[in-house]
Tab-separated table of C-alpha atoms in Angstrom:
chain	number	residue	atom	x	y	z
A	1386	MET	CA	1.449	51.184	35.929
A	1387	ALA	CA	-0.819	49.702	33.818
A	1388	THR	CA	-3.425	52.455	32.277
A	1389	ARG	CA	-5.928	50.466	30.375
A	1390	LEU	CA	-9.286	49.634	31.800
A	1391	PRO	CA	-10.143	46.246	33.127
A	1392	PHE	CA	-10.954	43.597	30.739
A	1393	PRO	CA	-14.004	41.731	30.417
A	1394	GLU	CA	-13.791	38.585	33.204
A	1395	ASP	CA	-14.306	36.079	30.234
A	1396	LEU	CA	-11.417	37.327	28.228
A	1397	PRO	CA	-8.580	34.802	28.281
A	1398	PHE	CA	-5.372	36.744	29.628
A	1399	ALA	CA	-3.305	35.312	26.777
A	1400	VAL	CA	-5.901	37.494	24.498
A	1401	ARG	CA	-5.436	40.333	26.705
A	1402	LEU	CA	-1.699	40.631	26.397
A	1403	LYS	CA	-2.265	41.337	22.834
A	1404	SER	CA	-3.923	45.010	23.200
A	1405	LEU	CA	-1.411	45.978	26.109
A	1406	ALA	CA	1.787	48.042	25.248
A	1407	ASP	CA	5.264	46.548	25.477
A	1408	ASP	CA	5.820	49.173	28.391
A	1409	GLU	CA	2.273	47.792	30.208
A	1410	LEU	CA	3.672	44.155	29.748
A	1411	LEU	CA	6.469	44.864	31.543
A	1412	ASP	CA	5.015	46.801	34.468
A	1413	ILE	CA	2.911	43.807	34.928
A	1414	TRP	CA	5.807	41.495	34.794
A	1415	GLU	CA	7.848	43.623	37.120
A	1416	GLU	CA	4.966	44.155	39.642
A	1417	THR	CA	4.348	40.396	39.993
A	1418	GLN	CA	8.553	39.847	40.484
A	1419	GLN	CA	8.142	42.556	43.301
A	1420	LEU	CA	5.603	40.985	44.737
A	1421	GLU	CA	6.698	37.427	44.650
A	1422	ARG	CA	10.013	38.664	45.878
A	1423	MET	CA	8.181	40.491	49.039
A	1424	LEU	CA	6.224	37.320	49.903
A	1425	ARG	CA	9.241	35.250	49.743
A	1426	GLU	CA	10.976	37.231	52.316
A	1427	GLU	CA	7.870	37.755	54.427
A	1428	TRP	CA	7.088	33.894	54.867
A	1429	ASP	CA	10.817	32.881	54.210
A	1430	THR	CA	9.611	30.046	51.396
A	1431	GLU	CA	10.297	29.618	47.512
A	1432	LEU	CA	6.845	30.641	45.937
A	1433	GLU	CA	5.954	31.205	42.453
A	1434	LEU	CA	3.284	33.535	42.161
A	1435	ALA	CA	2.250	33.386	38.617
A	1436	PRO	CA	4.323	31.218	36.577
A	1437	GLU	CA	1.912	30.743	33.559
A	1438	TYR	CA	1.394	34.686	33.538
A	1439	GLU	CA	5.223	35.280	33.594
A	1440	ARG	CA	5.476	32.766	30.686
A	1441	LEU	CA	2.633	34.288	28.435
A	1442	ILE	CA	3.878	37.694	28.808
A	1443	VAL	CA	7.853	36.773	28.144
A	1444	ARG	CA	6.290	35.042	25.053
A	1445	GLU	CA	4.537	37.749	23.893
A	1446	LEU	CA	7.367	40.129	24.097
A	1447	GLN	CA	9.357	37.458	22.113
A	1448	LEU	CA	7.015	37.542	19.486
A	1449	ARG	CA	6.812	40.873	19.213
A	1450	ALA	CA	10.452	41.474	19.161
A	1451	GLY	CA	10.644	38.886	16.331
A	1452	LYS	CA	8.225	40.612	14.275
A	1453	ARG	CA	10.130	43.773	14.853
A	1454	GLN	CA	13.661	42.306	13.800
A	1455	ALA	CA	11.886	40.101	10.550
A	1456	PRO	CA	12.758	41.404	7.446
A	1457	GLY	CA	10.030	44.000	5.604
A	1458	ALA	CA	8.524	43.800	9.260
C-alpha cells in the first residue's frame, strides 16, 4: 500500500508518479487491476477502470528500467 501523503489536487498524475518508489507504483497498478476485476465480475461486463493511469504507470516503470540498464547509469 502506498505510504506517501496525498498530493495537491492541481498536480498532474504523471508528475506525481515521478516521486513514487517502484513498489508504490506497482501497488497502485495492482490495486487498480484488482478493483477492475472485482467490478467486472460484479457487473458481468467489460470495464477499463483507469486505462490512462495504467498507461502512465507502465511508461514510468519502463523509463526507470531503461535508465537502470543504460551504460553509465
